[in-house]
Tab-separated table of C-alpha atoms and ligand atoms in Angstrom:
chain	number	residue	atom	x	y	z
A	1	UNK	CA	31.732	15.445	19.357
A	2	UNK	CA	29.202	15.819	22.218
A	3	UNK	CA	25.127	15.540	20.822
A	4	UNK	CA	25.627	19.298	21.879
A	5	UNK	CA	28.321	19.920	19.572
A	6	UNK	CA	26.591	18.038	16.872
A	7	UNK	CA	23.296	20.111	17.146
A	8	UNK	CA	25.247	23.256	16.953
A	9	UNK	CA	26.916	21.819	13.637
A	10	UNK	CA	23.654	21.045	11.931
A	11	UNK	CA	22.815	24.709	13.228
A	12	UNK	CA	25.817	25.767	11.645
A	13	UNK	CA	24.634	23.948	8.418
A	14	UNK	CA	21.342	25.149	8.232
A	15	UNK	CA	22.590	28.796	8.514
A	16	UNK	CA	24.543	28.502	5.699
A	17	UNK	CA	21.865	26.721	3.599
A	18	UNK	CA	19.011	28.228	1.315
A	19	UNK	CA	16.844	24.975	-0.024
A	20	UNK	CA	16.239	22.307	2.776
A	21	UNK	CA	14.606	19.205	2.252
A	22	UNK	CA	12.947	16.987	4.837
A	23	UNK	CA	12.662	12.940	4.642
A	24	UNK	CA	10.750	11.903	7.558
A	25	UNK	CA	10.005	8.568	8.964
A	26	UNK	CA	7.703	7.024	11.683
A	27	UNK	CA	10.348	8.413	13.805
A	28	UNK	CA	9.628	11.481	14.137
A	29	UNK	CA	6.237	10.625	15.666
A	30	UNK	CA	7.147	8.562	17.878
A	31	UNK	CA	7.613	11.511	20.442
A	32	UNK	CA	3.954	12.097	19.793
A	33	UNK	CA	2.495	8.919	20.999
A	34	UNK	CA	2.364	6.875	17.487
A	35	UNK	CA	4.492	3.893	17.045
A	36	UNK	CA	7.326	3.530	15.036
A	37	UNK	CA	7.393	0.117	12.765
A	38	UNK	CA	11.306	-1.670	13.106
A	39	UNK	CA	11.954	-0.076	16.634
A	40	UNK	CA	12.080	-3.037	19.524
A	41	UNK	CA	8.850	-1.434	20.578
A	42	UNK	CA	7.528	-0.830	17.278
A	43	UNK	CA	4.453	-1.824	15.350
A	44	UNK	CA	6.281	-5.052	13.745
A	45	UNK	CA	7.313	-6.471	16.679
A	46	UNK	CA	4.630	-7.905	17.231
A	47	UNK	CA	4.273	-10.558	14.383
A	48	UNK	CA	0.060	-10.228	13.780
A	49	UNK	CA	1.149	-6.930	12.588
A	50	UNK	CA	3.582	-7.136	9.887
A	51	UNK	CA	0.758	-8.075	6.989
A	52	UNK	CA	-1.298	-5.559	8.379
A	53	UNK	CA	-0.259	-3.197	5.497
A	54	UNK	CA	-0.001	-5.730	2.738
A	55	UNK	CA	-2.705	-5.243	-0.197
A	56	UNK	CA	-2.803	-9.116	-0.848
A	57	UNK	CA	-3.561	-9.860	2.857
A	58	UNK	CA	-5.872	-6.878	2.960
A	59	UNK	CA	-7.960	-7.833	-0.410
A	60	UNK	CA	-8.245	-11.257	1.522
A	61	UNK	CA	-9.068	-10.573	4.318
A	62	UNK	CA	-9.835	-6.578	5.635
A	63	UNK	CA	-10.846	-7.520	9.567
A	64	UNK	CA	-7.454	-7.744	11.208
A	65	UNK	CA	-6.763	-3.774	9.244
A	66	UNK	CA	-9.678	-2.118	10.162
A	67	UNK	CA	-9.432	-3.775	13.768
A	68	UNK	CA	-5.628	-2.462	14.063
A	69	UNK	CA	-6.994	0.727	12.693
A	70	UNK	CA	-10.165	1.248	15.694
A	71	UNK	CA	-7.055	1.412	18.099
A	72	UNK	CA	-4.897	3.511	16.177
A	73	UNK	CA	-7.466	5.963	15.231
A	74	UNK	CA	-7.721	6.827	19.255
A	75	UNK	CA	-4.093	6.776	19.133
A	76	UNK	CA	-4.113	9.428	16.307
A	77	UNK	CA	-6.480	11.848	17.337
A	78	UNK	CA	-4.292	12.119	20.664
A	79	UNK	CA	-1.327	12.682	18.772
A	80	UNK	CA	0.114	16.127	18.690
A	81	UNK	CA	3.172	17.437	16.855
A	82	UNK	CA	6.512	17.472	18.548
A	83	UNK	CA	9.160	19.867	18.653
A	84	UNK	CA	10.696	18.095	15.902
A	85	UNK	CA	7.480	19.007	13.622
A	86	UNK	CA	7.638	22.544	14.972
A	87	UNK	CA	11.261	23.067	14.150
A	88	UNK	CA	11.028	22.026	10.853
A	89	UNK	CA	7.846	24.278	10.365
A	90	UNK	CA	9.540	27.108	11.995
A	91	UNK	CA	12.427	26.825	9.493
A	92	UNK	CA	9.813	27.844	6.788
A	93	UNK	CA	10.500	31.612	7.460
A	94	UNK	CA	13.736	31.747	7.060
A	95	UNK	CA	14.702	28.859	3.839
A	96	UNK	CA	12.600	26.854	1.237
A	97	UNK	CA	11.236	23.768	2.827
A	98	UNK	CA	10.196	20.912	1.388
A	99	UNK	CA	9.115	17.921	3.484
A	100	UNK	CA	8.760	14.562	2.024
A	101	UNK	CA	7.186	11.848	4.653
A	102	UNK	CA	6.386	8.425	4.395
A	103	UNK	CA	4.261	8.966	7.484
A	104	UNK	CA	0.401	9.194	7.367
A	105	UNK	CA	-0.145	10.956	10.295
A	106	UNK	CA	-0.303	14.514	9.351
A	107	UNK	CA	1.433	15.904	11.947
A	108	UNK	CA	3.790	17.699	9.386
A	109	UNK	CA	1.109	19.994	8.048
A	110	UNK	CA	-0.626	20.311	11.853
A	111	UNK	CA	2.625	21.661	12.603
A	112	UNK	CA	2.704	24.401	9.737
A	113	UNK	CA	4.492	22.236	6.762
A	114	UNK	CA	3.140	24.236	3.758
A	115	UNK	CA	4.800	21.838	1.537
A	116	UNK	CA	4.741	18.443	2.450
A	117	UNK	CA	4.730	15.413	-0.357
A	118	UNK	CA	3.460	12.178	1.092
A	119	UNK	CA	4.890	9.321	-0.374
A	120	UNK	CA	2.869	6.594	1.340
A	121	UNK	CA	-0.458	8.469	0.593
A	122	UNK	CA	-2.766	9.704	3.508
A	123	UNK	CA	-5.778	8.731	5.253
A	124	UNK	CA	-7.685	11.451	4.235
A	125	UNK	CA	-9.715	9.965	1.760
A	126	UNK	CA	-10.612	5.958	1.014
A	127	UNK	CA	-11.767	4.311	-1.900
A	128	UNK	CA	-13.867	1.129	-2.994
A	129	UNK	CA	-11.549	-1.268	-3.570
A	130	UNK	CA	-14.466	-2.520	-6.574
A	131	UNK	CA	-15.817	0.994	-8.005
A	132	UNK	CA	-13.634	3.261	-7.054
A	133	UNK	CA	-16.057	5.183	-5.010
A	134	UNK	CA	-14.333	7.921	-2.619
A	135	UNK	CA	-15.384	8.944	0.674
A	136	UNK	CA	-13.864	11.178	3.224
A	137	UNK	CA	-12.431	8.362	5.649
A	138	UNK	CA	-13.512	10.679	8.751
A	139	UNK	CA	-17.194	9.280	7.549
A	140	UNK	CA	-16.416	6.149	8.013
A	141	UNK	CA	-15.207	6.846	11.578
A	142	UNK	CA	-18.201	5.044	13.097
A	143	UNK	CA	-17.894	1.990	11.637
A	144	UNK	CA	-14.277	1.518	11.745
A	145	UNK	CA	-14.158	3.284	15.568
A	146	UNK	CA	-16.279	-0.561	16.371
A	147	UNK	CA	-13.761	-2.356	14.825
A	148	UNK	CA	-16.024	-3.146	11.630
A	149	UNK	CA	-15.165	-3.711	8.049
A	150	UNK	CA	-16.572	-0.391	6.189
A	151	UNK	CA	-18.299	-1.459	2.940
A	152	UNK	CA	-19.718	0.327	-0.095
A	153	UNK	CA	-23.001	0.318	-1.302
A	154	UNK	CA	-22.132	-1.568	-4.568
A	155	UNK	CA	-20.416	-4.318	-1.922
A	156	UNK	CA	-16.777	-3.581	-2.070
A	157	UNK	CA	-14.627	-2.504	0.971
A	158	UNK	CA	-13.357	0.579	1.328
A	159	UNK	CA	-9.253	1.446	1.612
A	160	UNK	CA	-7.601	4.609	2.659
A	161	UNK	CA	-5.439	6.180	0.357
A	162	UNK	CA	-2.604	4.847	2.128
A	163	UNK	CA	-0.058	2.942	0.011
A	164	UNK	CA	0.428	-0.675	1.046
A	165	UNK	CA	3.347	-3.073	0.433
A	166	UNK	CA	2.445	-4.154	-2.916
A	167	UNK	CA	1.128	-1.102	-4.229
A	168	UNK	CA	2.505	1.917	-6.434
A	169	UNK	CA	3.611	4.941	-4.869
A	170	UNK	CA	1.448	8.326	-5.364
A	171	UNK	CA	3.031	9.338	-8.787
A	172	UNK	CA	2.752	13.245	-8.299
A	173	UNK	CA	3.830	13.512	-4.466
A	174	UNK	CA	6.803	10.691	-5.680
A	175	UNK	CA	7.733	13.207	-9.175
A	176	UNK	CA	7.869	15.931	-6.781
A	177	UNK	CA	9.771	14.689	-3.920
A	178	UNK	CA	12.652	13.542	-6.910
A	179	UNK	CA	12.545	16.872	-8.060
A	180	UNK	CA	13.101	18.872	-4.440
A	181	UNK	CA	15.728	16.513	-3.532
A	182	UNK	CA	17.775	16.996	-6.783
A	183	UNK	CA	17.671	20.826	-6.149
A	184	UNK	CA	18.248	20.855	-2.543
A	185	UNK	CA	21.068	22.295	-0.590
A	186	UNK	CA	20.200	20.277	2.402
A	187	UNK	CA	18.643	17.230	2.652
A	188	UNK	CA	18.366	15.475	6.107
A	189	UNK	CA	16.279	11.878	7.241
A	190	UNK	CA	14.940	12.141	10.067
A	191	UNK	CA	13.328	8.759	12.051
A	192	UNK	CA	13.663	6.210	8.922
A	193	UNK	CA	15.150	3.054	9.308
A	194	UNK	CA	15.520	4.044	5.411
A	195	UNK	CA	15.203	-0.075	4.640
A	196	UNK	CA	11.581	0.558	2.603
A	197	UNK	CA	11.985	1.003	-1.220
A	198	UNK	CA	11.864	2.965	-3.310
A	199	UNK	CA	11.539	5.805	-0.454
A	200	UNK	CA	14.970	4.977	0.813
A	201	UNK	CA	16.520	5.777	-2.558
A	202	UNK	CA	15.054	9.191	-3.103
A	203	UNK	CA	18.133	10.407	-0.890
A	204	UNK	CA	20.310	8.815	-4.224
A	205	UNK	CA	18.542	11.602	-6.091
A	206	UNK	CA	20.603	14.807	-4.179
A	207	UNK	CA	23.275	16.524	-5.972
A	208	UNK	CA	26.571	16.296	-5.420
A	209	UNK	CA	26.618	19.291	-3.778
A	210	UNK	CA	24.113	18.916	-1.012
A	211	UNK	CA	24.723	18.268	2.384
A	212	UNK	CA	23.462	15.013	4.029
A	213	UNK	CA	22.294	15.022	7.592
A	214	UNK	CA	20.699	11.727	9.636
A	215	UNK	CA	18.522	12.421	12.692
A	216	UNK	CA	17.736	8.956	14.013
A	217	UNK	CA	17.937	6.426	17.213
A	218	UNK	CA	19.930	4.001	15.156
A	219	UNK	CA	22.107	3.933	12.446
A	220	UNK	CA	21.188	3.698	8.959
A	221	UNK	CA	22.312	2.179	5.891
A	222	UNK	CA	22.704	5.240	4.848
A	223	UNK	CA	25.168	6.494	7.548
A	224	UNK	CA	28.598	6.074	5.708
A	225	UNK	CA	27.172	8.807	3.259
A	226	UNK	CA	26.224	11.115	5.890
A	227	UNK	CA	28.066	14.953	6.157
A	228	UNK	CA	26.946	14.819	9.852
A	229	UNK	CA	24.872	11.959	12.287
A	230	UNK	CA	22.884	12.739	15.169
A	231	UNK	CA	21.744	9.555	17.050
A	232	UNK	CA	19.415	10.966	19.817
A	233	UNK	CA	15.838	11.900	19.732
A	234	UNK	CA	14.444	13.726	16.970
A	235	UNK	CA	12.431	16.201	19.667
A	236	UNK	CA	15.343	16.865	21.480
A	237	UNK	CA	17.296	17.083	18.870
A	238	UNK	CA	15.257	19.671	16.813
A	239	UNK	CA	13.969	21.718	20.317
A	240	UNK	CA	16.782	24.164	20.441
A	241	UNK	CA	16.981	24.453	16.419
A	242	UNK	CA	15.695	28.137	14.614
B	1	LIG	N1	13.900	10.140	17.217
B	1	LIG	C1	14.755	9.724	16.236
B	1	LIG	N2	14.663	8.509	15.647
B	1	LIG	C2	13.685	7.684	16.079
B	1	LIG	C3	12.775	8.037	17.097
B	1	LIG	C4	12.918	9.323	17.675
B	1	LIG	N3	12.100	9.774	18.634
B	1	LIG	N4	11.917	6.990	17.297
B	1	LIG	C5	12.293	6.023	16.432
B	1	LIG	N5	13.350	6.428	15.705
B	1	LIG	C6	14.024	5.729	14.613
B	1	LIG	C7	14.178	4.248	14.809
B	1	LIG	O1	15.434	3.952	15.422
B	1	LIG	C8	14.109	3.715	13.373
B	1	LIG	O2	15.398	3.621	12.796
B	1	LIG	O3	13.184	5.900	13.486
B	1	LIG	C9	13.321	4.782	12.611
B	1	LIG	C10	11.923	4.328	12.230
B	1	LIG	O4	12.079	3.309	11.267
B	1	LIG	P1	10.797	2.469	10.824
B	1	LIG	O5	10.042	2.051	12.021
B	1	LIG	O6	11.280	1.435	9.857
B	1	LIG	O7	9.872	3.545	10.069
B	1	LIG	P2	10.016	4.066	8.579
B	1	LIG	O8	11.450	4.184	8.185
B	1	LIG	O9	9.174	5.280	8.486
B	1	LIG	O10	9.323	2.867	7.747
B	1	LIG	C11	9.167	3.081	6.365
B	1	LIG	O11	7.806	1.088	6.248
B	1	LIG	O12	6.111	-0.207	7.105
B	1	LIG	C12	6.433	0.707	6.141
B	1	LIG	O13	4.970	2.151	5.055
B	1	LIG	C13	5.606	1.947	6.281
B	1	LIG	O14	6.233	4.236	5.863
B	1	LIG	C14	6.626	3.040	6.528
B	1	LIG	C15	7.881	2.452	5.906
């Protein structure tokens, strides 16, 4: 089938579908400006990087984070959501949405996601790696905009909320993600390399009965599986879906 044909499919699937469920990846951004991670051009091919969100590395030694994170804070703020985003907001008004992301980004909910579960935690908020202290991370903008370690008070550094290799998942966002999936209709992965447990094996969690559908560049591990495959561009994928 043409990527035409196969559009009109997942149309076809979506019109004959009540509960959808989301699982994004880096990949969806990517249209947006923001690096994927495994992509040739992607965050880890560069090898500095690929400790960058390790806790061990990071408890060690913050610098080389928080002077990744002055450049991709610039690269953030710039980043609007794509059509891919939009879609998948837009399908709000007519189905039950749930999105599940293991981005940080926040596009989802700029977009119009009312439910989104983050399974990779956000940067909203960061913490004191020694007392626990929280602080909206847009406060420590001017530090970590110079490239600086941010520090507490009591002398401990401060991490976003993100979850880095090494950590546990966000328990609530995780319990609720399980739960959408095993009542969904329709799940599809869209821009996940789906190689980064446990994330990749909430998709194990649909029922029998729901439809699987892969949006992504590449194939996936998860491909065999799949009731339809798009390989193509998430954007242009998603533009001409309602
Ligand atoms: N449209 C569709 N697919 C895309 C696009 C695009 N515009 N751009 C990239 N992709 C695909 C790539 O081919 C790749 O298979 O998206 C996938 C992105 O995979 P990864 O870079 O591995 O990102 P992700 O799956 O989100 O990584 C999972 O790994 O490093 C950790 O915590 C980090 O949440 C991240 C996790």
């Amino acid at each position: 089938m043409s990527q035409r044909e196969l559009i009109q499919q997942f149309q076809e699937y979506l019109n004959h579908t009540r509960r959808i469920v989301f699982l994004t990846g880096a990949g969806i951004s990517t249209e947006s400006g923001i690096p994927d991670f495994r992509s040739a051009d992607g965050l880890y091919s560069d090898p500095a990087n690929l400790s960058l969100f390790d806790i061990s590395a990071f408890l060690a030694e913050p610098a080389p984070f928080y002077r990744f994170s002055a450049k991709f804070l610039e690269v953030m703020e710039q980043a609007q959501p794509n059509p891919a985003h939009l879609a998948i907001a837009r399908l709000q008004e007519t189905h039950r949405v749930t999105v599940i992301t293991q981005n940080i980004d926040n596009l989802h909910q700029r977009a119009g996601s009312r439910t989104v579960f983050c399974v990779h935690g956000n940067l909203e908020f960061s913490r004191c790696v020694k007392c626990g202290h929280r602080i909206a991370t847009r406060e420590l903008h001017p530090v970590i905009r110079q490239g600086e370690v941010p520090y507490h008070s009591c002398g401990g550094v401060y991490k976003p909320e993100v979850t880095f290799f090494g950590e546990p998942l966000p328990e609530e966002d995780w319990l609720y993600s399980q739960r959408a999936i095993e009542e969904a209709d329709l799940l599809c992965v869209v821009g996940s390399s789906l190689v980064v447990y446990p994330a990749a094996s909430l998709p194990g969690y649909r029922p029998r009965t729901c439809r699987l559908v892969i949006v992504n560049r590449e194939p996936t591990p998860l491909n065999p599986e799949a009731d339809l495959i798009i390989h193509g561009d998430a954007g242009k994928i998603f533009s001409p879906i309602t």
